[in-house]
């Protein structure tokens, strides 16, 4: 087939703990990642030349080689030059619904979609683990975005253990349109402020990351206990982002006062999410927060947790 349309879900972090630094300069993390039903759409089309072209309906997103989706196509072209010659290049059209620089892995999910889509277009038949291996070369969140669902992610975020998917919960997201947080800034500020607490020996790092596997959040997820999951949400990056951006803290407080199961910033922020037990509760919470903070720059979404990552649109 010469064209594919893909649905590209965002993720939230139910848990993000920074354990230490790594020799490659990245942080050693322990996370629980969750796909949500807020998605971009990507249309891929074969080109008769060997070029890669990207365009996006959101002007905040670059249309050049710095676009992660472009880099994913470039990686496939360099890994599979014969297929590039046989099938031609690719045009990537991104319909952006996931807010940009929001801690929701929008760019990473786009890159994952391009890997999945080109695998199909070029009939490569790559396995999930082969796709994840390629994804690791593009960024720490990219491997998770391929299969999505609910997963524990350790290392830089690329070592994945899928756990039974959590699909019975709803989520409300809030983000100020004019506020973006750079992931690089958040992690480097965290290193400056908390670097002295980092674990350095392999044994302690391993024992801390295995603690997440057997920890209370993962058992609450296994039991689908929404109230407990809400209480156990955690994100170390809040320690640097909330003091810098009081309006993010205010959002968190607004959610808290609206009777949600739990609230937390996602990834490096500034999106704040809150878990709700039902669709009607999610709608009520969305309206309550809108009333508490009637700022026209505040975007709110009510959606649900989902069990999948990239999928072909029907
Ligand atoms: P993460 O949660 O993985 O840290 P994020 O959600 O915070 O990611 P992105 O939406 O991926 O952040 O955007 C981060 C930066 O990457 C943006 O400032 C944007 O310029 C750039 N970027 C490159 N490619 C894309 C893409 N396909 N979609 C969105 N942003 C992109």
mmCIF file of C-alpha atoms in Angstrom, residues 51-305:
data_model
loop_
_atom_site.group_PDB
_atom_site.id
_atom_site.type_symbol
_atom_site.label_atom_id
_atom_site.label_comp_id
_atom_site.label_asym_id
_atom_site.label_seq_id
_atom_site.Cartn_x
_atom_site.Cartn_y
_atom_site.Cartn_z
ATOM 1 C CA UNK A 51 12.998 12.591 -0.441
ATOM 2 C CA UNK A 52 11.398 12.945 2.998
ATOM 3 C CA UNK A 53 8.860 15.741 3.436
ATOM 4 C CA UNK A 54 7.096 16.803 6.648
ATOM 5 C CA UNK A 55 4.285 19.234 7.214
ATOM 6 C CA UNK A 56 2.145 19.956 10.223
ATOM 7 C CA UNK A 57 -0.980 22.054 10.751
ATOM 8 C CA UNK A 58 0.573 23.573 13.923
ATOM 9 C CA UNK A 59 3.144 26.314 13.162
ATOM 10 C CA UNK A 60 4.937 25.628 16.490
ATOM 11 C CA UNK A 61 6.119 22.317 15.040
ATOM 12 C CA UNK A 62 9.203 22.452 12.808
ATOM 13 C CA UNK A 63 8.827 21.153 9.240
ATOM 14 C CA UNK A 64 12.547 20.556 8.739
ATOM 15 C CA UNK A 65 15.081 17.927 9.798
ATOM 16 C CA UNK A 66 14.641 18.870 13.464
ATOM 17 C CA UNK A 67 11.160 17.311 13.403
ATOM 18 C CA UNK A 68 11.358 13.975 15.203
ATOM 19 C CA UNK A 69 9.064 12.435 12.572
ATOM 20 C CA UNK A 70 11.549 13.479 9.874
ATOM 21 C CA UNK A 71 14.389 11.942 11.882
ATOM 22 C CA UNK A 72 12.453 8.688 12.182
ATOM 23 C CA UNK A 73 12.007 8.527 8.400
ATOM 24 C CA UNK A 74 15.695 9.356 7.905
ATOM 25 C CA UNK A 75 16.635 6.526 10.261
ATOM 26 C CA UNK A 76 14.471 4.043 8.322
ATOM 27 C CA UNK A 77 16.005 5.264 5.043
ATOM 28 C CA UNK A 78 19.527 4.731 6.346
ATOM 29 C CA UNK A 79 18.713 1.310 7.879
ATOM 30 C CA UNK A 80 16.828 0.045 4.799
ATOM 31 C CA UNK A 81 18.362 1.763 1.737
ATOM 32 C CA UNK A 82 17.133 -0.958 -0.653
ATOM 33 C CA UNK A 83 13.531 -0.439 0.462
ATOM 34 C CA UNK A 84 13.935 3.318 0.044
ATOM 35 C CA UNK A 85 15.123 2.697 -3.519
ATOM 36 C CA UNK A 86 12.269 0.262 -4.179
ATOM 37 C CA UNK A 87 9.356 2.134 -2.566
ATOM 38 C CA UNK A 88 10.564 5.761 -2.739
ATOM 39 C CA UNK A 89 10.616 8.473 -0.067
ATOM 40 C CA UNK A 90 7.771 9.527 2.156
ATOM 41 C CA UNK A 91 5.528 12.507 2.761
ATOM 42 C CA UNK A 92 4.497 12.901 6.406
ATOM 43 C CA UNK A 93 1.425 15.035 7.160
ATOM 44 C CA UNK A 94 0.883 15.657 10.879
ATOM 45 C CA UNK A 95 -2.511 16.783 12.185
ATOM 46 C CA UNK A 96 -1.477 18.046 15.658
ATOM 47 C CA UNK A 97 -3.928 17.589 18.505
ATOM 48 C CA UNK A 98 -1.375 16.818 21.246
ATOM 49 C CA UNK A 99 -0.141 20.115 22.731
ATOM 50 C CA UNK A 100 3.510 20.852 21.934
ATOM 51 C CA UNK A 101 6.313 20.885 24.549
ATOM 52 C CA UNK A 102 3.725 19.808 27.082
ATOM 53 C CA UNK A 103 5.195 16.678 28.723
ATOM 54 C CA UNK A 104 2.864 14.455 26.681
ATOM 55 C CA UNK A 105 5.514 13.023 24.305
ATOM 56 C CA UNK A 106 3.905 14.506 21.187
ATOM 57 C CA UNK A 107 7.130 14.521 19.167
ATOM 58 C CA UNK A 108 8.140 11.062 20.404
ATOM 59 C CA UNK A 109 4.742 9.623 19.465
ATOM 60 C CA UNK A 110 5.048 11.123 15.961
ATOM 61 C CA UNK A 111 8.459 9.465 15.547
ATOM 62 C CA UNK A 112 7.043 6.124 16.734
ATOM 63 C CA UNK A 113 4.200 6.424 14.202
ATOM 64 C CA UNK A 114 6.612 7.021 11.333
ATOM 65 C CA UNK A 115 8.593 3.882 12.270
ATOM 66 C CA UNK A 116 5.389 1.817 12.421
ATOM 67 C CA UNK A 117 4.017 3.345 9.196
ATOM 68 C CA UNK A 118 7.181 2.928 7.125
ATOM 69 C CA UNK A 119 7.519 -0.662 8.354
ATOM 70 C CA UNK A 120 4.052 -1.252 6.856
ATOM 71 C CA UNK A 121 4.618 0.767 3.668
ATOM 72 C CA UNK A 122 7.903 -0.939 2.886
ATOM 73 C CA UNK A 123 6.552 -4.364 3.995
ATOM 74 C CA UNK A 124 9.558 -4.879 6.276
ATOM 75 C CA UNK A 125 7.753 -7.084 8.797
ATOM 76 C CA UNK A 126 9.737 -5.750 11.779
ATOM 77 C CA UNK A 127 8.865 -7.180 15.190
ATOM 78 C CA UNK A 128 7.790 -4.956 18.083
ATOM 79 C CA UNK A 129 11.198 -5.352 19.707
ATOM 80 C CA UNK A 130 12.998 -4.471 16.447
ATOM 81 C CA UNK A 131 10.850 -1.342 16.155
ATOM 82 C CA UNK A 132 11.565 -0.471 19.808
ATOM 83 C CA UNK A 133 15.301 -0.919 19.195
ATOM 84 C CA UNK A 134 15.149 1.605 16.336
ATOM 85 C CA UNK A 135 12.963 3.880 18.468
ATOM 86 C CA UNK A 136 15.622 3.974 21.215
ATOM 87 C CA UNK A 137 17.958 5.728 18.752
ATOM 88 C CA UNK A 138 15.433 8.573 18.404
ATOM 89 C CA UNK A 139 14.584 9.383 22.016
ATOM 90 C CA UNK A 140 13.818 7.938 25.429
ATOM 91 C CA UNK A 141 10.000 8.078 25.150
ATOM 92 C CA UNK A 142 9.797 6.784 21.560
ATOM 93 C CA UNK A 143 9.950 3.009 22.335
ATOM 94 C CA UNK A 144 6.972 3.227 24.732
ATOM 95 C CA UNK A 145 4.871 5.108 22.175
ATOM 96 C CA UNK A 146 4.971 2.171 19.715
ATOM 97 C CA UNK A 147 2.851 -0.339 21.654
ATOM 98 C CA UNK A 148 1.669 2.083 24.374
ATOM 99 C CA UNK A 149 -0.824 0.942 26.991
ATOM 100 C CA UNK A 150 0.531 0.870 30.544
ATOM 101 C CA UNK A 151 4.227 0.145 31.098
ATOM 102 C CA UNK A 152 7.074 0.435 33.567
ATOM 103 C CA UNK A 153 10.011 2.186 31.911
ATOM 104 C CA UNK A 154 13.513 2.180 33.379
ATOM 105 C CA UNK A 155 17.006 3.056 32.162
ATOM 106 C CA UNK A 156 16.617 6.262 30.093
ATOM 107 C CA UNK A 157 12.987 5.206 29.685
ATOM 108 C CA UNK A 158 13.704 2.683 26.937
ATOM 109 C CA UNK A 159 13.643 -0.526 29.056
ATOM 110 C CA UNK A 160 9.983 -1.434 29.005
ATOM 111 C CA UNK A 161 7.894 -3.944 30.946
ATOM 112 C CA UNK A 162 4.299 -3.936 29.904
ATOM 113 C CA UNK A 163 1.816 -4.372 32.736
ATOM 114 C CA UNK A 164 -1.906 -5.139 32.425
ATOM 115 C CA UNK A 165 -3.399 -2.091 30.767
ATOM 116 C CA UNK A 166 -5.371 0.348 32.827
ATOM 117 C CA UNK A 167 -8.450 1.289 30.842
ATOM 118 C CA UNK A 168 -11.124 1.877 33.459
ATOM 119 C CA UNK A 169 -10.078 5.429 34.298
ATOM 120 C CA UNK A 170 -10.692 8.842 32.776
ATOM 121 C CA UNK A 171 -8.366 11.801 32.762
ATOM 122 C CA UNK A 172 -8.651 15.571 32.553
ATOM 123 C CA UNK A 173 -5.672 17.511 31.198
ATOM 124 C CA UNK A 174 -4.941 21.208 31.577
ATOM 125 C CA UNK A 175 -2.295 23.308 29.891
ATOM 126 C CA UNK A 176 -1.755 27.026 29.371
ATOM 127 C CA UNK A 177 -1.469 27.601 25.610
ATOM 128 C CA UNK A 178 1.277 30.203 26.043
ATOM 129 C CA UNK A 179 3.390 28.155 28.460
ATOM 130 C CA UNK A 180 5.922 25.548 27.306
ATOM 131 C CA UNK A 181 8.589 23.831 29.411
ATOM 132 C CA UNK A 182 11.762 22.541 27.804
ATOM 133 C CA UNK A 183 12.539 18.962 28.819
ATOM 134 C CA UNK A 184 16.269 19.751 28.715
ATOM 135 C CA UNK A 185 15.782 22.732 31.074
ATOM 136 C CA UNK A 186 13.714 20.660 33.545
ATOM 137 C CA UNK A 187 16.259 17.838 33.787
ATOM 138 C CA UNK A 188 19.315 20.100 33.946
ATOM 139 C CA UNK A 189 17.711 22.247 36.670
ATOM 140 C CA UNK A 190 16.869 19.081 38.595
ATOM 141 C CA UNK A 191 20.487 17.954 38.270
ATOM 142 C CA UNK A 192 21.738 21.326 39.595
ATOM 143 C CA UNK A 193 19.405 21.234 42.593
ATOM 144 C CA UNK A 194 19.280 17.537 43.471
ATOM 145 C CA UNK A 195 22.385 16.049 41.824
ATOM 146 C CA UNK A 196 23.951 15.453 45.250
ATOM 147 C CA UNK A 197 21.188 12.919 46.067
ATOM 148 C CA UNK A 198 21.789 10.831 42.917
ATOM 149 C CA UNK A 199 22.605 7.159 43.261
ATOM 150 C CA UNK A 200 25.763 6.199 41.431
ATOM 151 C CA UNK A 201 26.508 2.494 41.992
ATOM 152 C CA UNK A 202 24.856 -0.025 39.673
ATOM 153 C CA UNK A 203 23.574 -2.165 42.531
ATOM 154 C CA UNK A 204 21.611 0.635 44.230
ATOM 155 C CA UNK A 205 20.282 1.816 40.866
ATOM 156 C CA UNK A 206 19.089 -1.700 40.033
ATOM 157 C CA UNK A 207 17.490 -2.228 43.410
ATOM 158 C CA UNK A 208 15.649 1.125 43.210
ATOM 159 C CA UNK A 209 14.319 0.473 39.720
ATOM 160 C CA UNK A 210 13.213 -3.054 40.658
ATOM 161 C CA UNK A 211 11.413 -1.534 43.657
ATOM 162 C CA UNK A 212 9.029 0.153 41.210
ATOM 163 C CA UNK A 213 8.155 -3.233 39.657
ATOM 164 C CA UNK A 214 7.056 -4.616 43.012
ATOM 165 C CA UNK A 215 5.909 -1.274 44.436
ATOM 166 C CA UNK A 216 2.477 -0.103 45.605
ATOM 167 C CA UNK A 217 1.548 1.802 42.420
ATOM 168 C CA UNK A 218 2.053 -1.240 40.203
ATOM 169 C CA UNK A 219 -0.048 -3.391 42.565
ATOM 170 C CA UNK A 220 -2.765 -0.725 42.648
ATOM 171 C CA UNK A 221 -2.724 -0.786 38.816
ATOM 172 C CA UNK A 222 -2.987 -4.602 38.838
ATOM 173 C CA UNK A 223 -6.000 -4.287 41.153
ATOM 174 C CA UNK A 224 -7.428 -1.438 39.012
ATOM 175 C CA UNK A 225 -7.846 0.516 42.251
ATOM 176 C CA UNK A 226 -8.377 4.062 40.958
ATOM 177 C CA UNK A 227 -8.424 5.708 44.406
ATOM 178 C CA UNK A 228 -5.093 4.160 45.370
ATOM 179 C CA UNK A 229 -3.537 4.921 41.978
ATOM 180 C CA UNK A 230 -4.608 8.548 42.450
ATOM 181 C CA UNK A 231 -2.852 8.738 45.821
ATOM 182 C CA UNK A 232 0.348 7.156 44.512
ATOM 183 C CA UNK A 233 0.975 9.428 41.508
ATOM 184 C CA UNK A 234 4.477 10.900 41.681
ATOM 185 C CA UNK A 235 6.731 13.130 39.589
ATOM 186 C CA UNK A 236 10.158 14.333 40.793
ATOM 187 C CA UNK A 237 10.211 17.064 38.118
ATOM 188 C CA UNK A 238 7.404 18.896 39.941
ATOM 189 C CA UNK A 239 10.131 19.947 42.417
ATOM 190 C CA UNK A 240 11.702 22.209 39.784
ATOM 191 C CA UNK A 241 8.754 23.123 37.535
ATOM 192 C CA UNK A 242 6.177 24.117 40.201
ATOM 193 C CA UNK A 243 8.368 26.715 41.960
ATOM 194 C CA UNK A 244 9.292 28.229 38.557
ATOM 195 C CA UNK A 245 5.696 28.297 37.250
ATOM 196 C CA UNK A 246 3.207 29.127 40.050
ATOM 197 C CA UNK A 247 0.295 28.880 37.578
ATOM 198 C CA UNK A 248 1.047 25.146 37.189
ATOM 199 C CA UNK A 249 0.864 24.761 40.962
ATOM 200 C CA UNK A 250 -2.431 26.672 40.912
ATOM 201 C CA UNK A 251 -3.789 24.233 38.299
ATOM 202 C CA UNK A 252 -2.835 21.315 40.486
ATOM 203 C CA UNK A 253 -4.639 22.940 43.443
ATOM 204 C CA UNK A 254 -7.722 23.585 41.298
ATOM 205 C CA UNK A 255 -7.850 19.898 40.333
ATOM 206 C CA UNK A 256 -7.271 18.851 43.937
ATOM 207 C CA UNK A 257 -10.234 20.907 45.111
ATOM 208 C CA UNK A 258 -12.488 19.369 42.437
ATOM 209 C CA UNK A 259 -12.643 15.949 44.067
ATOM 210 C CA UNK A 260 -10.421 13.999 41.642
ATOM 211 C CA UNK A 261 -8.773 10.624 42.384
ATOM 212 C CA UNK A 262 -5.364 12.268 42.123
ATOM 213 C CA UNK A 263 -3.503 14.959 40.216
ATOM 214 C CA UNK A 264 0.066 15.350 38.948
ATOM 215 C CA UNK A 265 2.170 17.128 36.351
ATOM 216 C CA UNK A 266 3.026 14.926 33.349
ATOM 217 C CA UNK A 267 6.690 14.450 32.366
ATOM 218 C CA UNK A 268 8.579 17.738 32.332
ATOM 219 C CA UNK A 269 5.272 19.613 32.243
ATOM 220 C CA UNK A 270 3.638 22.008 32.111
ATOM 221 C CA UNK A 271 0.523 19.865 31.488
ATOM 222 C CA UNK A 272 -1.243 18.853 34.693
ATOM 223 C CA UNK A 273 -3.577 15.858 34.637
ATOM 224 C CA UNK A 274 -6.162 14.525 37.049
ATOM 225 C CA UNK A 275 -7.637 11.037 37.185
ATOM 226 C CA UNK A 276 -11.398 10.577 37.361
ATOM 227 C CA UNK A 277 -13.487 7.456 37.943
ATOM 228 C CA UNK A 278 -15.980 8.040 35.134
ATOM 229 C CA UNK A 279 -16.573 10.087 32.014
ATOM 230 C CA UNK A 280 -19.223 12.179 33.795
ATOM 231 C CA UNK A 281 -16.843 12.898 36.691
ATOM 232 C CA UNK A 282 -14.166 13.941 34.174
ATOM 233 C CA UNK A 283 -16.620 16.364 32.518
ATOM 234 C CA UNK A 284 -17.621 17.793 35.917
ATOM 235 C CA UNK A 285 -13.976 18.283 36.918
ATOM 236 C CA UNK A 286 -13.220 19.984 33.593
ATOM 237 C CA UNK A 287 -16.080 22.420 34.150
ATOM 238 C CA UNK A 288 -15.121 23.027 37.786
ATOM 239 C CA UNK A 289 -11.519 23.884 36.850
ATOM 240 C CA UNK A 290 -12.729 26.126 34.014
ATOM 241 C CA UNK A 291 -14.861 28.000 36.576
ATOM 242 C CA UNK A 292 -12.022 28.275 39.099
ATOM 243 C CA UNK A 293 -9.549 29.511 36.447
ATOM 244 C CA UNK A 294 -11.498 31.348 33.733
ATOM 245 C CA UNK A 295 -8.306 32.169 31.780
ATOM 246 C CA UNK A 296 -8.906 32.046 27.987
ATOM 247 C CA UNK A 297 -5.332 30.744 27.582
ATOM 248 C CA UNK A 298 -6.098 27.620 29.578
ATOM 249 C CA UNK A 299 -6.870 24.572 27.424
ATOM 250 C CA UNK A 300 -8.689 21.636 29.033
ATOM 251 C CA UNK A 301 -9.374 18.153 27.696
ATOM 252 C CA UNK A 302 -11.450 15.331 29.180
ATOM 253 C CA UNK A 303 -10.460 11.947 27.814
ATOM 254 C CA UNK A 304 -9.663 8.395 28.923
ATOM 255 C CA UNK A 305 -6.761 6.019 29.476
#
